[in-house]
Coordinates of C-alpha atoms and ligand atoms in Angstrom, one line a residue:
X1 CA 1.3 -5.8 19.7
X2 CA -2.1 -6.5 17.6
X3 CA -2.4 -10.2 16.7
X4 CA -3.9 -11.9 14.3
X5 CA -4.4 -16.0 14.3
X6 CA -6.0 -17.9 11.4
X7 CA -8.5 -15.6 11.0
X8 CA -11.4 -16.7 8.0
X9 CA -14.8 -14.4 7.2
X10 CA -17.8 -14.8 5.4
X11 CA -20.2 -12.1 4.3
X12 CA -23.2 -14.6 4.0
X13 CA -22.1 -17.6 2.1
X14 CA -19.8 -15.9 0.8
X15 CA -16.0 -16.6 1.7
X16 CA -13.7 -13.0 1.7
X17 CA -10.8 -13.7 4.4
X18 CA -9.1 -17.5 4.0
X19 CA -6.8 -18.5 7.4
X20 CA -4.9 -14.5 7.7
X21 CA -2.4 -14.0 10.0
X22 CA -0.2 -11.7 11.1
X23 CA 1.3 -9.8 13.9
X24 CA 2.2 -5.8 14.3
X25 CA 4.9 -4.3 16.3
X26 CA 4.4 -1.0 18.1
X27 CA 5.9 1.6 16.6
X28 CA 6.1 0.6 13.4
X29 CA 3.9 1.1 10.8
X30 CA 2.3 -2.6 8.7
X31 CA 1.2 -1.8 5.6
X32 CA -1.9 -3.9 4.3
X33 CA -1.7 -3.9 0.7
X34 CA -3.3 -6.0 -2.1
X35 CA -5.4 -5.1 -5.2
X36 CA -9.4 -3.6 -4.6
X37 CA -11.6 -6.4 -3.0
X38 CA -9.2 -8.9 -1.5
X39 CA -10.7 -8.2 2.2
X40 CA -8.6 -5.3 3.4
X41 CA -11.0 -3.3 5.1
X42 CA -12.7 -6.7 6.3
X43 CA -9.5 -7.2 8.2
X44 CA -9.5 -4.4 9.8
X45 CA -13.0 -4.2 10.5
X46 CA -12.6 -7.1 12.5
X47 CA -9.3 -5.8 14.2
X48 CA -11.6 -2.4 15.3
X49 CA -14.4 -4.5 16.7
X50 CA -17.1 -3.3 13.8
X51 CA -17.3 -6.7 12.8
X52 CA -17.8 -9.6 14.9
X53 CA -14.7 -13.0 14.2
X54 CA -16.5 -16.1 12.9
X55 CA -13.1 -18.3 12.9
X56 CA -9.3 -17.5 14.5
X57 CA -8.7 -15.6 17.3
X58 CA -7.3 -11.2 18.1
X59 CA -5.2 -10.8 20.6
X60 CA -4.1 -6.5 21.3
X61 CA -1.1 -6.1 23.5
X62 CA -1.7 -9.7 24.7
X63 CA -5.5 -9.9 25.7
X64 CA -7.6 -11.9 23.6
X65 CA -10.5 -9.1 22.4
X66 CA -12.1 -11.2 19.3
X67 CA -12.6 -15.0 18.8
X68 CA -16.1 -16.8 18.1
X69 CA -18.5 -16.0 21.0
X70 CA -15.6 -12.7 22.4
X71 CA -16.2 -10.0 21.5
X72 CA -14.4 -6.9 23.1
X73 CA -16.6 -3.6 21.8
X74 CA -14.5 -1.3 19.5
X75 CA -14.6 1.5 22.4
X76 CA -12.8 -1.6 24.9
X77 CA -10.1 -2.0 22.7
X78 CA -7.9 0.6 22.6
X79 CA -8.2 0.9 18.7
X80 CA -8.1 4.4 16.7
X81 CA -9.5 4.4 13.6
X82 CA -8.7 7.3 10.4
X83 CA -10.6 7.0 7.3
X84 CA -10.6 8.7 4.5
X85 CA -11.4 12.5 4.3
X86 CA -15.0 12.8 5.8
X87 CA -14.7 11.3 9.6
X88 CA -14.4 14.9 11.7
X89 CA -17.6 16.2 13.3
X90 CA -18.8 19.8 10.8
X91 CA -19.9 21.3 13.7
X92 CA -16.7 21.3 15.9
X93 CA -13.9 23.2 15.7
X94 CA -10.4 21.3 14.9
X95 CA -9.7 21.8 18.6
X96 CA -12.4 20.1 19.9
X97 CA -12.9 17.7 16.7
X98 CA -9.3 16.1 19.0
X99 CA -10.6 17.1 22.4
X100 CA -13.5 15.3 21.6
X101 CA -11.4 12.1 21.3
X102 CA -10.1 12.8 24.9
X103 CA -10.9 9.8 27.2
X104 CA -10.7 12.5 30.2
X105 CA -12.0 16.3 29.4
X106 CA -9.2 17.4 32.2
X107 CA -6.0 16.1 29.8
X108 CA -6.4 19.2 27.7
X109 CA -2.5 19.6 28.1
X110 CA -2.9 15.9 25.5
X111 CA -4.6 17.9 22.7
X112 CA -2.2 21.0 22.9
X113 CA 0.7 18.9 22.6
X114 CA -1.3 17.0 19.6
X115 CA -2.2 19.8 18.0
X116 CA 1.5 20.7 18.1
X117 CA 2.9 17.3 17.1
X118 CA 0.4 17.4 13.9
X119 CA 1.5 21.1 13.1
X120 CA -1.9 22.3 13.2
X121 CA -1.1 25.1 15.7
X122 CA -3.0 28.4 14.9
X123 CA -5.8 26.5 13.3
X124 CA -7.8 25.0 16.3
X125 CA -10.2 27.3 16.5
X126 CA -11.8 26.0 12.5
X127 CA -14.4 24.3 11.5
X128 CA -13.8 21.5 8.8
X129 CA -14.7 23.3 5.9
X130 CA -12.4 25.8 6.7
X131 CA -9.7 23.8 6.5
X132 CA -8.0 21.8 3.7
X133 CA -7.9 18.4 3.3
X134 CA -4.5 17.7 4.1
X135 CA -5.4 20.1 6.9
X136 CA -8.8 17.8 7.9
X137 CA -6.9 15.1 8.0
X138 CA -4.0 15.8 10.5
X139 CA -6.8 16.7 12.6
X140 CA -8.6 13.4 12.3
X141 CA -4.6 11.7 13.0
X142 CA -4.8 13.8 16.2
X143 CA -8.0 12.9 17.4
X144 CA -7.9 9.3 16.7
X145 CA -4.3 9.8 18.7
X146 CA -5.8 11.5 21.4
X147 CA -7.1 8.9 23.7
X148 CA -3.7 6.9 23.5
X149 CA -4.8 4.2 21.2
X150 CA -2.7 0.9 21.5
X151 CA -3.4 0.3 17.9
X152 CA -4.0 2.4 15.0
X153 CA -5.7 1.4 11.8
X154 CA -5.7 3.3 8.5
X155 CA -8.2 2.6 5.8
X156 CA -6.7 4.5 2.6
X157 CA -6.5 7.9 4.7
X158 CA -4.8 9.9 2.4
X159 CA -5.9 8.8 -1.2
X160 CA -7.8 11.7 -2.2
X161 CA -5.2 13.7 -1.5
X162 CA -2.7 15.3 -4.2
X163 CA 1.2 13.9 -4.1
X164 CA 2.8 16.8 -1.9
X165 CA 0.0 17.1 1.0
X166 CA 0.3 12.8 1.1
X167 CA 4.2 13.0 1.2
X168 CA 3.8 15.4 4.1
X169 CA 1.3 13.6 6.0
X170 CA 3.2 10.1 5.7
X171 CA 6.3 11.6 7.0
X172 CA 3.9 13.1 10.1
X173 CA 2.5 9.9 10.2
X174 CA 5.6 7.7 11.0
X175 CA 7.1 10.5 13.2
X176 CA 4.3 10.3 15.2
X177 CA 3.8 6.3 15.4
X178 CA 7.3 6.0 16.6
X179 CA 7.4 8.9 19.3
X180 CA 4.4 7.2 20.4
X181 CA 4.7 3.6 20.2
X182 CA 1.4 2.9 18.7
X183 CA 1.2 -0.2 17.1
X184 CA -0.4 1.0 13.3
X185 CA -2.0 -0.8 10.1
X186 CA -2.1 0.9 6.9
X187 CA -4.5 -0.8 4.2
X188 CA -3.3 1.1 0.7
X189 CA -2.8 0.0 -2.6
X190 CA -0.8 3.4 -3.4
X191 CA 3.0 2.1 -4.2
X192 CA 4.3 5.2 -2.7
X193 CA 2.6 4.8 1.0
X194 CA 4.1 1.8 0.8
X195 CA 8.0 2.7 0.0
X196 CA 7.5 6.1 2.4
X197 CA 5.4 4.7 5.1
X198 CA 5.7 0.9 5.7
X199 CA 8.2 -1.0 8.0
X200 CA 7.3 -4.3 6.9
X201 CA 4.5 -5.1 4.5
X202 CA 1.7 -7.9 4.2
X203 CA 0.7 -8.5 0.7
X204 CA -3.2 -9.8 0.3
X205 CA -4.9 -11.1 -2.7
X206 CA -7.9 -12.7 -3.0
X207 CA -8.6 -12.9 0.6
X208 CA -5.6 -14.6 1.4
X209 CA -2.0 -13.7 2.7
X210 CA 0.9 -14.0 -0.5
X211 CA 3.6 -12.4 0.5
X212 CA 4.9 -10.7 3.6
X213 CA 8.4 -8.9 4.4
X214 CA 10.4 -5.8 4.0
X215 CA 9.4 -2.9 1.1
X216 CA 12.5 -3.7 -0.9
X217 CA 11.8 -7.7 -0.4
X218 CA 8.5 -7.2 -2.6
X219 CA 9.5 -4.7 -4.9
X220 CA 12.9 -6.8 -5.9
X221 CA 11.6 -10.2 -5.1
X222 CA 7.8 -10.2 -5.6
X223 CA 6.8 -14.0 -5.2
X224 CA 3.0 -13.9 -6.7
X225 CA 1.8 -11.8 -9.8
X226 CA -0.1 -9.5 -7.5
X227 CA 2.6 -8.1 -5.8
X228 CA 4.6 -7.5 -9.2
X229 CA 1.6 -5.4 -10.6
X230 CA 1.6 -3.2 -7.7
X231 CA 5.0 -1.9 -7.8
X232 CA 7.2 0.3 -10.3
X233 CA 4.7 0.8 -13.6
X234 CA 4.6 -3.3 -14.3
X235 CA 3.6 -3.6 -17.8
X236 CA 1.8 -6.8 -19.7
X237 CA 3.2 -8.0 -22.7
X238 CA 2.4 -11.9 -24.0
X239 CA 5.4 -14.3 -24.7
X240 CA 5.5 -18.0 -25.2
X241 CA 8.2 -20.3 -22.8
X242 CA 9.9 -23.1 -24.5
X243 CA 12.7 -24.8 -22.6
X244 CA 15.7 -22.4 -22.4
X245 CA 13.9 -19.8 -24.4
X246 CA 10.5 -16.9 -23.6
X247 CA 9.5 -15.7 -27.3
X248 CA 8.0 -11.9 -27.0
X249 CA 7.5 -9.3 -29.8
X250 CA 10.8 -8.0 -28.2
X251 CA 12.9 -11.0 -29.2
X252 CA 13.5 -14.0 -27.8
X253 CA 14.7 -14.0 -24.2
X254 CA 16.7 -16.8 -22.3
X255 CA 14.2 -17.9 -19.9
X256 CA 16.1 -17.1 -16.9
X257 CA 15.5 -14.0 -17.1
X258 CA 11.6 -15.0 -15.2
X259 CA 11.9 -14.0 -11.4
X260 CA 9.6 -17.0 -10.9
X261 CA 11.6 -20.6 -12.1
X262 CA 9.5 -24.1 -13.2
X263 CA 7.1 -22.0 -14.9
X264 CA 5.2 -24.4 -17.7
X265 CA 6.7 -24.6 -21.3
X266 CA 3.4 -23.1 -23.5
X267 CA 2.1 -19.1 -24.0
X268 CA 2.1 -16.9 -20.9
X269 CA 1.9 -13.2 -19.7
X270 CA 5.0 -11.5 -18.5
X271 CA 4.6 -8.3 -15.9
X272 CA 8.1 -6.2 -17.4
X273 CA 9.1 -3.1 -15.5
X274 CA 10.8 -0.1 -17.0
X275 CA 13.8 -0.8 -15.2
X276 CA 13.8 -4.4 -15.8
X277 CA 14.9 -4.4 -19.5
X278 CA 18.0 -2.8 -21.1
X279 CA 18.6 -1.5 -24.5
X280 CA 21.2 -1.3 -26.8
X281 CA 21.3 0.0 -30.7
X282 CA 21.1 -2.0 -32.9
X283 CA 19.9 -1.9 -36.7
X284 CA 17.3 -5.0 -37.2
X285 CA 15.9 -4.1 -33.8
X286 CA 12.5 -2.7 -32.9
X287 CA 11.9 1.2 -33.0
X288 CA 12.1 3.6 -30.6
X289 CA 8.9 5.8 -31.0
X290 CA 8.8 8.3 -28.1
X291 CA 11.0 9.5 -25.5
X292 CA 9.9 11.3 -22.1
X293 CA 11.8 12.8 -19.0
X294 CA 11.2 10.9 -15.9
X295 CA 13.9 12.4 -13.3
X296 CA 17.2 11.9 -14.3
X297 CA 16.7 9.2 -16.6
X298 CA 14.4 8.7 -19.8
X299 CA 11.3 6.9 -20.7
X300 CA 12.0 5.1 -24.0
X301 CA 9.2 3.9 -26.1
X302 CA 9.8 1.3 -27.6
X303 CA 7.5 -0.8 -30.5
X304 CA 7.1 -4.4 -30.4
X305 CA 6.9 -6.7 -33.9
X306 CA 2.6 -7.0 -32.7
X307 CA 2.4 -3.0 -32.5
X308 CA 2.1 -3.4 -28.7
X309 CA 4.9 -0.6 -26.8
X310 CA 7.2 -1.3 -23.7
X311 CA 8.6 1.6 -21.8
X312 CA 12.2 1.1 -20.8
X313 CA 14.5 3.7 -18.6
X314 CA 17.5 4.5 -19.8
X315 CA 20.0 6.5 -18.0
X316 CA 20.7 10.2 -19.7
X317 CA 23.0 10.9 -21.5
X318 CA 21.9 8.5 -24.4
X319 CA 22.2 8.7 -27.9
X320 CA 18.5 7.3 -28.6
X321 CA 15.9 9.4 -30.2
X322 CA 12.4 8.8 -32.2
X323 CA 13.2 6.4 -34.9
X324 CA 16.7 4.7 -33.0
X325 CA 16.6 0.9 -33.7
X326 CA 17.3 -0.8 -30.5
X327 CA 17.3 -4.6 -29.0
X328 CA 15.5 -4.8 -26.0
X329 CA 17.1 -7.6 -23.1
X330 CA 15.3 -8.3 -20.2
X331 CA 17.6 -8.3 -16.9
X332 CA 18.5 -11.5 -14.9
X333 CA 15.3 -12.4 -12.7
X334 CA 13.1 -9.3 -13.8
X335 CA 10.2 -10.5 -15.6
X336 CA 7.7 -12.0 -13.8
X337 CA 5.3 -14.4 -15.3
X338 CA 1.7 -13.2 -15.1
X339 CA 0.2 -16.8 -14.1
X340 CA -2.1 -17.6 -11.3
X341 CA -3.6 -14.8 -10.8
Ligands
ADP401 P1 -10.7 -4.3 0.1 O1 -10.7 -3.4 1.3 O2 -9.5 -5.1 -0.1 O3 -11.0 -3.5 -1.1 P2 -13.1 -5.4 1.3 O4 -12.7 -6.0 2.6 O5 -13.8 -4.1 1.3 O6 -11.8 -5.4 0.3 O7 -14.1 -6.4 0.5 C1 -13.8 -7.8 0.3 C2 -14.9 -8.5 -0.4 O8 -16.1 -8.5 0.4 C3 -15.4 -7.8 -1.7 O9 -15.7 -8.7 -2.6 C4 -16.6 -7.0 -1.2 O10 -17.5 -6.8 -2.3 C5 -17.2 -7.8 -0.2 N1 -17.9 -7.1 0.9 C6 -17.4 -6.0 1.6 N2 -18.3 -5.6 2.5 C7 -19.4 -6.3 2.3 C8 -20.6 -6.4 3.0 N3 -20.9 -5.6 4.0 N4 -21.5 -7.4 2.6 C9 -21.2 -8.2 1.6 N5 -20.0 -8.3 1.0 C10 -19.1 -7.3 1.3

């Protein structure tokens, strides 16, 4: 298990990490997600050893390797690092790009059975740049696999990567944490790694912990603004909360619809999803203005009375085109009011 306890950084004066914990299970993967500059890779920086702890304490698989004045060298710790695309060595071949990550030169049964476990049989014998990077990066999941790292930490390994290629690699990517029992965090900020990839998922912002639990939990339950704006397209539109009632350029709402309760009465942002708002014809309601296939369902368009559009998913068959007149409700607990963020 990789440990965390209270953990607080400061580049300089400057504060980035504010009392983190958390704990990781082997075997399943921890996604570490939370919008650009809320101390991600500072986290686990300080898990891999590259940066020393100032405050709290890092225990892997029950030995303390990082607390002020400890400091167990990355190498000591039985971490694995994979970065994005770039990491492999140009002027070895795929075969010994992972061989070179062998502990002991005679376990070269270890990198065949790698190379088979990452699909990359048939290609050992290229160099990086004959590879592609889907390709480059099963390699660099192999070698960082190779000395039989406890942990495994991920900093945004597949983000340059196009939609099929990251699919594939997050599927090899749990397969191969769960055969092997490696404890592994994943710092994205990519929805999808996070509803393919993650077992449970911490949720970071502004150096601090905000949420933590299952995929689903967040996405259905998001308890900061953060977490909302991460997941399923959230969309800002302004409304204004008095008592029982949220006014928007969509109508007035009852104020239970907010996923957040004892929000202030007075003018707030909302984060709407398109599959947190129904709609249903009628004649002195806003207009529909486009219409756009997304799966099996539709993205409606739909204009507010400030000019500013809300996309909504409607289920096909419909009878809505360009032009429909439609009322727009929000659903029970799905609008979540932007406020401190
Ligand atoms: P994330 O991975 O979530 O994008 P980082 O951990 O990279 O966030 O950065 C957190 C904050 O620390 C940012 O404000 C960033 O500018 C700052 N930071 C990162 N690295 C350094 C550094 N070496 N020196 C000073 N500030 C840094």
């Amino acid at each position: 298990m990789l440990q965390l306890d209270s953990i607080h950084f400061a580049y300089g004066q400057t504060p980035v990490l504010d009392d983190i914990s958390l704990q990781a299970e082997p075997g399943a993967v921890t996604c570490l997600v939370g919008p650009s500059g809320c101390g991600k890779s500072t986290l686990l920086r300080l898990a891999a050893g590259l940066l020393a702890v100032q405050q709290g304490e890092i225990h892997i698989d029950g030995r303390s390797v990082a607390a002020p004045g400890v400091h167990v060298p990355p190498e000591d710790r039985s971490v694995g690092l994979v970065f994005q695309e770039g990491a492999l060595f140009p002027h070895l071949t795929a075969g010994d790009n992972i061989r070179f990550g062998l502990r002991d030169a005679t376990e070269s049964g270890r990198a065949d059975e790698l190379i088979r476990m990452t699909d990359l049989e048939g290609l050992e014998g290229r160099y990086p740049h004959e590879l592609s990077g889907g390709q480059r990066q099963r390699v660099a999941l192999a070698r960082a696999l190779a000395p039989r790292p406890k942990v495994l930490l991920f900093d945004e390994p597949y983000a340059n990567l196009d939609q099929a290629l990251r699919r594939q690699l997050r599927a090899a990517t749990r397969r191969l944490v769960a055969e092997l029992g490696t404890v592994a965090v994943f710092v994205t900020h990519d929805s999808d790694d996070i509803s393919e990839l993650a077992d449970t998922v911490v949720a970071m912002h502004d150096g601090r912990v905000v949420q933590r639990g299952s995929p689903r939990a967040l996405f259905d339950h998001p308890e900061h603004p953060s977490v909302a704006r991460m997941y399923g397209q959230a969309q800002r539109i302004g409304g204004s909360k008095s008592g029982d009632v949220v006014k928007t350029a969509f109508g007035d709402w009852p104020s239970d619809c907010l996923a957040i309760p004892g929000v202030a009465d007075g003018p707030l942002d909302l984060l709407v999803r398109p599959d947190g708002l129904a709609l249903s014809t009628d004649a002195d309601g806003n207009a529909v203005t486009k219409l756009r296939v997304s799966g099996a369902d539709d993205l409606v368009a739909v204009r507010g009375d400030d000019d500013t559009v809300i996309m909504v998913r409607v289920a096909r068959p419909h009878s809505l085109t360009t032009g429909s007149r439609v009322s727009v409700a929000p659903l029970h607990h799905r609008v979540f009011p932007d406020v401190a963020s």
